[in-house]
């Protein structure tokens, strides 16, 4: 089969790969579309903590079941599906938590012998596969996984309908976190970024206000003034840039909560006085669990928010290298780039 490899840092190639033999509890999917995620860009740049080149890249996927293992009972050939791309026991430091994302030995595509999704075919355990309703397109279905990240972030933030929310970063995860927050009934959502076209997309997808923070020294104060209600109840960090944690703390009201959604590299400074004196909180957020994926699919199925607006480009797999460069360098007003295997 043809597959997209990150062969080395910033080197994407399409070449032949061998599909592993299907196990009795597994489902083989003919891939229609796969998505380029921010974490895939970390792999592309050689920065990902556990997914290292050379590797078949990708973990977002939607397609059609073409073969099932002999013990598979929930799916049949011809079913339209997506995948929750993580396997774990929910065990952390010897304690069973029930949260797969806490697993000490969590497995994802591109790790070990589980190949990535950017290939003509993808194999996943039946337990990780989710059926797509007929009303959900494959392009929408591939967004279940990244939207689940936003849903989990909203859960970790304990978002309430009356909250004043700021989202720092209008990339795909920031925009999908916006959708997850809007689904909880929140009206006041301010989104910040340095790219005007990304902010326009945020506005289109339901942000009440947007702020371009490029070359603005006092954007934190400007953000507080936008709603004419002072500080924010919840702040979501969806861009892991230097200084962003303290910026988020400065946006918060006393007793407010910051949720760290982005992948960070290197250290972040934290103003401990802000944290302690004002009883503010900084909460970690790691991927999702099954209820988040199911909620993401529910949001997409009801179609209220036009989640597919986040998609800016769809390229054939032979152009995957171009797609990675677009996302990495923010070229051609790219937001969410999909790779097609049709």
Short mmCIF file of C-alpha atoms in Angstrom, two decimals:
data_model
loop_
_atom_site.label_atom_id
_atom_site.label_comp_id
_atom_site.label_asym_id
_atom_site.label_seq_id
_atom_site.Cartn_x
_atom_site.Cartn_y
_atom_site.Cartn_z
CA UNK A 1 0.00 0.00 0.00
CA UNK A 2 1.01 3.63 -0.44
CA UNK A 3 1.76 5.48 2.78
CA UNK A 4 2.96 8.93 3.85
CA UNK A 5 6.17 8.80 5.87
CA UNK A 6 7.97 11.45 7.85
CA UNK A 7 11.37 10.04 6.95
CA UNK A 8 13.39 12.65 8.78
CA UNK A 9 12.91 16.13 10.19
CA UNK A 10 10.95 18.17 7.61
CA UNK A 11 11.17 15.36 5.05
CA UNK A 12 7.87 13.82 3.91
CA UNK A 13 7.85 11.04 1.32
CA UNK A 14 5.23 8.71 -0.15
CA UNK A 15 6.36 5.10 -0.52
CA UNK A 16 5.21 1.51 -0.32
CA UNK A 17 4.49 -0.03 3.06
CA UNK A 18 3.38 -3.47 4.16
CA UNK A 19 0.07 -3.73 5.96
CA UNK A 20 0.34 -6.01 9.03
CA UNK A 21 -1.72 -9.17 9.19
CA UNK A 22 -5.19 -8.53 10.60
CA UNK A 23 -5.66 -9.85 14.14
CA UNK A 24 -8.87 -11.48 15.34
CA UNK A 25 -10.05 -8.38 17.23
CA UNK A 26 -9.09 -5.81 14.59
CA UNK A 27 -10.78 -3.89 11.80
CA UNK A 28 -9.15 -2.95 8.48
CA UNK A 29 -10.22 0.43 7.12
CA UNK A 30 -9.87 1.73 3.57
CA UNK A 31 -8.82 5.29 4.34
CA UNK A 32 -10.84 8.02 2.67
CA UNK A 33 -9.22 10.96 4.43
CA UNK A 34 -6.67 11.68 7.15
CA UNK A 35 -5.95 14.96 8.90
CA UNK A 36 -2.72 16.81 9.59
CA UNK A 37 -2.66 17.63 13.30
CA UNK A 38 -0.43 20.02 15.23
CA UNK A 39 1.18 17.05 16.94
CA UNK A 40 1.99 15.63 13.48
CA UNK A 41 3.87 18.87 12.83
CA UNK A 42 5.86 18.27 16.00
CA UNK A 43 6.85 14.89 14.54
CA UNK A 44 7.56 16.53 11.18
CA UNK A 45 9.97 18.91 12.90
CA UNK A 46 11.56 16.14 14.98
CA UNK A 47 10.22 17.57 18.25
CA UNK A 48 7.55 15.06 19.26
CA UNK A 49 8.29 13.40 22.62
CA UNK A 50 7.47 9.84 21.53
CA UNK A 51 6.64 9.72 17.80
CA UNK A 52 9.99 9.79 16.01
CA UNK A 53 10.93 9.59 12.28
CA UNK A 54 10.99 7.50 10.22
CA UNK A 55 7.28 6.80 10.77
CA UNK A 56 4.01 6.53 8.87
CA UNK A 57 2.41 9.72 10.10
CA UNK A 58 -1.16 10.56 11.09
CA UNK A 59 -3.73 9.63 13.73
CA UNK A 60 -6.91 11.31 12.45
CA UNK A 61 -8.85 9.13 10.02
CA UNK A 62 -12.20 8.31 8.43
CA UNK A 63 -13.01 5.59 5.95
CA UNK A 64 -14.80 2.34 5.12
CA UNK A 65 -14.40 -1.06 6.76
CA UNK A 66 -13.07 -3.57 4.21
CA UNK A 67 -12.18 -6.52 6.46
CA UNK A 68 -12.85 -7.60 10.04
CA UNK A 69 -11.13 -10.09 12.34
CA UNK A 70 -12.95 -13.29 13.23
CA UNK A 71 -13.88 -12.09 16.73
CA UNK A 72 -15.15 -8.65 15.65
CA UNK A 73 -18.89 -8.31 16.34
CA UNK A 74 -19.72 -4.58 16.17
CA UNK A 75 -18.62 -3.87 12.60
CA UNK A 76 -19.01 -5.38 9.15
CA UNK A 77 -17.57 -4.75 5.71
CA UNK A 78 -18.99 -1.53 4.26
CA UNK A 79 -19.45 0.32 7.56
CA UNK A 80 -18.37 3.96 7.63
CA UNK A 81 -16.11 4.66 10.60
CA UNK A 82 -13.59 6.82 12.39
CA UNK A 83 -11.14 5.86 15.12
CA UNK A 84 -10.27 7.00 18.62
CA UNK A 85 -6.51 6.60 18.15
CA UNK A 86 -5.24 5.67 21.58
CA UNK A 87 -4.95 2.40 23.46
CA UNK A 88 -4.38 2.22 27.19
CA UNK A 89 -5.52 0.59 30.39
CA UNK A 90 -6.18 3.73 32.40
CA UNK A 91 -3.42 2.71 34.80
CA UNK A 92 -1.14 5.44 36.14
CA UNK A 93 1.64 4.67 38.61
CA UNK A 94 -0.04 1.39 39.43
CA UNK A 95 -3.46 2.93 40.11
CA UNK A 96 -6.40 2.19 37.81
CA UNK A 97 -8.06 5.53 37.13
CA UNK A 98 -10.48 4.68 34.34
CA UNK A 99 -8.88 7.41 32.24
CA UNK A 100 -7.16 5.91 29.19
CA UNK A 101 -5.25 9.15 28.67
CA UNK A 102 -3.47 8.57 32.01
CA UNK A 103 -2.07 5.21 30.92
CA UNK A 104 1.60 4.72 31.69
CA UNK A 105 1.97 2.73 28.46
CA UNK A 106 -0.49 4.57 26.26
CA UNK A 107 -0.18 3.57 22.60
CA UNK A 108 -1.08 5.73 19.57
CA UNK A 109 -0.63 5.39 15.79
CA UNK A 110 3.01 5.85 14.84
CA UNK A 111 4.18 4.18 18.05
CA UNK A 112 5.50 0.63 18.25
CA UNK A 113 3.93 -1.57 15.58
CA UNK A 114 0.75 0.52 15.24
CA UNK A 115 1.16 2.28 11.90
CA UNK A 116 -0.10 5.81 11.29
CA UNK A 117 -3.33 6.67 9.47
CA UNK A 118 -1.88 8.37 6.37
CA UNK A 119 -1.95 5.28 4.23
CA UNK A 120 -4.34 3.57 1.84
CA UNK A 121 -5.33 1.20 4.65
CA UNK A 122 -5.32 1.47 8.43
CA UNK A 123 -5.82 -1.23 11.05
CA UNK A 124 -7.31 -0.54 14.48
CA UNK A 125 -8.67 -2.66 17.35
CA UNK A 126 -12.45 -2.95 17.23
CA UNK A 127 -12.65 -1.24 20.64
CA UNK A 128 -11.13 1.95 19.19
CA UNK A 129 -13.47 2.19 16.18
CA UNK A 130 -16.53 4.47 16.12
CA UNK A 131 -19.38 4.21 13.58
CA UNK A 132 -20.21 7.29 11.52
CA UNK A 133 -23.87 8.14 10.90
CA UNK A 134 -24.84 8.31 7.23
CA UNK A 135 -25.40 12.06 7.61
CA UNK A 136 -21.75 12.65 8.58
CA UNK A 137 -19.30 12.94 5.70
CA UNK A 138 -15.81 11.48 5.88
CA UNK A 139 -14.40 15.03 5.96
CA UNK A 140 -16.52 15.70 9.04
CA UNK A 141 -15.78 12.28 10.51
CA UNK A 142 -12.03 12.87 10.49
CA UNK A 143 -12.66 15.85 12.80
CA UNK A 144 -14.08 13.70 15.61
CA UNK A 145 -10.62 13.13 17.08
CA UNK A 146 -9.43 16.76 17.19
CA UNK A 147 -12.84 17.96 18.34
CA UNK A 148 -12.63 15.41 21.18
CA UNK A 149 -9.52 17.29 22.34
CA UNK A 150 -11.62 20.45 22.59
CA UNK A 151 -14.45 18.62 24.32
CA UNK A 152 -12.04 17.21 26.90
CA UNK A 153 -10.57 20.69 27.41
CA UNK A 154 -14.04 22.11 28.09
CA UNK A 155 -14.62 19.26 30.56
CA UNK A 156 -11.32 19.94 32.34
CA UNK A 157 -12.21 23.62 32.46
CA UNK A 158 -15.60 22.81 34.02
CA UNK A 159 -17.07 25.32 31.59
CA UNK A 160 -20.43 26.79 32.58
CA UNK A 161 -22.90 28.61 30.35
CA UNK A 162 -22.33 31.93 32.11
CA UNK A 163 -18.50 31.78 31.91
CA UNK A 164 -16.42 34.43 30.20
CA UNK A 165 -13.91 32.46 28.17
CA UNK A 166 -10.67 33.32 26.37
CA UNK A 167 -8.98 30.97 23.90
CA UNK A 168 -5.34 31.79 23.19
CA UNK A 169 -4.59 30.47 19.71
CA UNK A 170 -6.87 30.13 16.66
CA UNK A 171 -5.31 27.07 15.07
CA UNK A 172 -7.47 23.97 14.48
CA UNK A 173 -7.44 22.89 18.15
CA UNK A 174 -8.25 26.42 19.32
CA UNK A 175 -11.13 26.65 16.85
CA UNK A 176 -12.47 23.24 17.81
CA UNK A 177 -12.16 24.14 21.51
CA UNK A 178 -14.27 27.18 20.60
CA UNK A 179 -16.93 24.82 19.21
CA UNK A 180 -16.82 22.66 22.35
CA UNK A 181 -17.24 25.74 24.55
CA UNK A 182 -20.07 27.08 22.39
CA UNK A 183 -21.79 23.71 22.66
CA UNK A 184 -21.95 24.30 26.43
CA UNK A 185 -23.98 27.44 25.78
CA UNK A 186 -21.23 30.00 26.37
CA UNK A 187 -21.82 33.31 24.57
CA UNK A 188 -18.80 35.37 25.62
CA UNK A 189 -15.72 33.85 23.97
CA UNK A 190 -12.70 35.98 23.02
CA UNK A 191 -10.13 34.34 20.73
CA UNK A 192 -6.59 35.65 20.22
CA UNK A 193 -3.96 34.90 17.58
CA UNK A 194 -1.31 36.62 15.44
CA UNK A 195 -2.83 35.64 12.08
CA UNK A 196 -5.70 37.71 10.76
CA UNK A 197 -7.18 34.96 8.60
CA UNK A 198 -7.28 32.57 11.58
CA UNK A 199 -9.12 35.19 13.60
CA UNK A 200 -11.58 35.69 10.77
CA UNK A 201 -12.22 31.96 10.86
CA UNK A 202 -12.77 32.16 14.64
CA UNK A 203 -15.32 34.89 14.13
CA UNK A 204 -17.04 32.80 11.46
CA UNK A 205 -17.17 29.85 13.86
CA UNK A 206 -18.82 31.77 16.68
CA UNK A 207 -16.28 33.81 18.65
CA UNK A 208 -17.93 36.87 20.17
CA UNK A 209 -14.70 38.87 19.75
CA UNK A 210 -11.22 38.34 18.32
CA UNK A 211 -7.92 40.12 19.01
CA UNK A 212 -4.77 40.13 16.90
CA UNK A 213 -2.03 40.30 19.54
CA UNK A 214 0.82 40.76 17.08
CA UNK A 215 3.04 43.64 18.17
CA UNK A 216 0.59 44.60 20.94
CA UNK A 217 2.13 45.04 24.37
CA UNK A 218 -1.17 45.59 26.20
CA UNK A 219 -3.34 42.96 24.53
CA UNK A 220 -4.19 41.39 27.90
CA UNK A 221 -5.84 44.61 29.05
CA UNK A 222 -7.53 44.99 25.67
CA UNK A 223 -8.96 41.47 25.98
CA UNK A 224 -10.35 42.27 29.42
CA UNK A 225 -12.01 45.40 28.08
CA UNK A 226 -13.62 43.66 25.10
CA UNK A 227 -16.50 42.25 27.12
CA UNK A 228 -16.65 45.23 29.47
CA UNK A 229 -16.80 42.75 32.33
CA UNK A 230 -13.22 42.54 33.54
CA UNK A 231 -11.31 39.31 33.87
CA UNK A 232 -12.14 35.87 32.47
CA UNK A 233 -13.53 32.84 34.26
CA UNK A 234 -11.69 30.33 32.06
CA UNK A 235 -8.71 30.62 29.72
CA UNK A 236 -7.67 27.89 27.29
CA UNK A 237 -4.08 27.84 26.02
CA UNK A 238 -4.11 26.33 22.55
CA UNK A 239 -0.78 27.77 21.35
CA UNK A 240 2.32 26.72 23.29
CA UNK A 241 4.39 29.87 22.85
CA UNK A 242 6.80 31.36 25.44
CA UNK A 243 5.16 33.44 28.16
CA UNK A 244 1.65 32.24 27.37
CA UNK A 245 0.95 30.74 30.81
CA UNK A 246 1.55 34.03 32.60
CA UNK A 247 -0.50 35.85 29.97
CA UNK A 248 -3.33 33.43 30.69
CA UNK A 249 -3.02 33.97 34.44
CA UNK A 250 -3.15 37.73 33.91
CA UNK A 251 -6.42 37.32 32.01
CA UNK A 252 -8.07 35.32 34.80
CA UNK A 253 -10.34 36.53 37.54
CA UNK A 254 -9.55 35.49 41.10
CA UNK A 255 -10.34 31.80 41.44
CA UNK A 256 -10.35 31.33 37.67
CA UNK A 257 -8.91 28.38 35.77
CA UNK A 258 -6.34 28.05 32.98
CA UNK A 259 -6.44 24.86 30.88
CA UNK A 260 -3.23 23.95 29.04
CA UNK A 261 -4.27 22.25 25.80
CA UNK A 262 -1.29 22.99 23.53
CA UNK A 263 1.87 20.90 23.31
CA UNK A 264 4.73 22.75 24.99
CA UNK A 265 8.45 22.50 24.35
CA UNK A 266 10.84 23.86 26.93
CA UNK A 267 10.02 25.57 30.21
CA UNK A 268 7.27 28.08 30.94
CA UNK A 269 7.55 30.71 33.65
CA UNK A 270 4.72 30.88 36.16
CA UNK A 271 3.94 33.88 38.31
CA UNK A 272 3.48 32.05 41.59
CA UNK A 273 2.05 35.15 43.28
CA UNK A 274 -0.79 35.26 40.74
CA UNK A 275 -1.41 31.59 41.37
CA UNK A 276 -1.34 31.73 45.16
CA UNK A 277 -2.58 35.16 46.15
CA UNK A 278 -5.59 34.99 43.85
CA UNK A 279 -6.22 31.24 44.12
CA UNK A 280 -6.01 30.82 40.36
CA UNK A 281 -5.58 27.36 38.86
CA UNK A 282 -3.53 25.91 36.01
CA UNK A 283 -4.89 22.55 34.85
CA UNK A 284 -3.24 20.06 32.51
CA UNK A 285 -5.21 18.58 29.64
CA UNK A 286 -4.12 15.43 27.77
CA UNK A 287 -6.00 14.15 24.70
CA UNK A 288 -9.44 12.74 25.65
CA UNK A 289 -11.39 9.70 26.76
CA UNK A 290 -14.29 7.80 25.17
CA UNK A 291 -17.05 10.10 26.48
CA UNK A 292 -15.23 13.03 24.84
CA UNK A 293 -15.08 11.24 21.48
CA UNK A 294 -18.75 10.30 21.69
CA UNK A 295 -19.68 13.89 22.54
CA UNK A 296 -17.56 15.19 19.64
CA UNK A 297 -19.39 12.88 17.24
CA UNK A 298 -22.71 14.04 18.68
CA UNK A 299 -21.79 17.69 18.10
CA UNK A 300 -20.77 16.99 14.51
CA UNK A 301 -23.89 14.90 13.84
CA UNK A 302 -26.34 17.57 14.96
CA UNK A 303 -24.62 20.01 12.60
CA UNK A 304 -25.41 23.15 14.58
CA UNK A 305 -21.92 24.65 14.53
CA UNK A 306 -20.57 23.85 11.05
CA UNK A 307 -17.48 22.15 12.44
CA UNK A 308 -16.17 21.53 8.92
CA UNK A 309 -15.54 25.27 8.54
CA UNK A 310 -12.18 24.57 10.15
CA UNK A 311 -11.11 22.70 6.97
CA UNK A 312 -9.17 25.01 4.64
CA UNK A 313 -7.51 22.54 2.23
CA UNK A 314 -7.87 18.98 1.00
CA UNK A 315 -4.89 17.52 -0.88
CA UNK A 316 -4.22 14.18 -2.56
CA UNK A 317 -1.75 12.04 -0.64
CA UNK A 318 0.91 12.59 -3.30
CA UNK A 319 0.90 16.23 -2.17
CA UNK A 320 1.25 15.42 1.53
CA UNK A 321 4.67 17.07 1.71
CA UNK A 322 3.13 20.29 0.44
CA UNK A 323 0.40 19.98 3.07
CA UNK A 324 2.87 19.62 5.93
CA UNK A 325 4.83 22.62 4.74
CA UNK A 326 1.61 24.65 4.47
CA UNK A 327 0.60 23.84 8.02
CA UNK A 328 4.10 24.33 9.45
CA UNK A 329 4.70 27.67 7.73
CA UNK A 330 1.08 28.88 7.80
CA UNK A 331 1.03 29.20 4.01
CA UNK A 332 -1.97 29.94 1.78
CA UNK A 333 -4.20 30.79 4.75
CA UNK A 334 -4.10 27.17 5.86
CA UNK A 335 -6.02 26.07 8.94
CA UNK A 336 -7.01 22.38 8.90
CA UNK A 337 -5.44 20.46 6.02
CA UNK A 338 -6.82 17.06 5.05
CA UNK A 339 -5.02 14.38 3.04
CA UNK A 340 -7.22 12.36 0.68
CA UNK A 341 -6.74 8.73 -0.33
CA UNK A 342 -9.72 8.61 -2.69
#
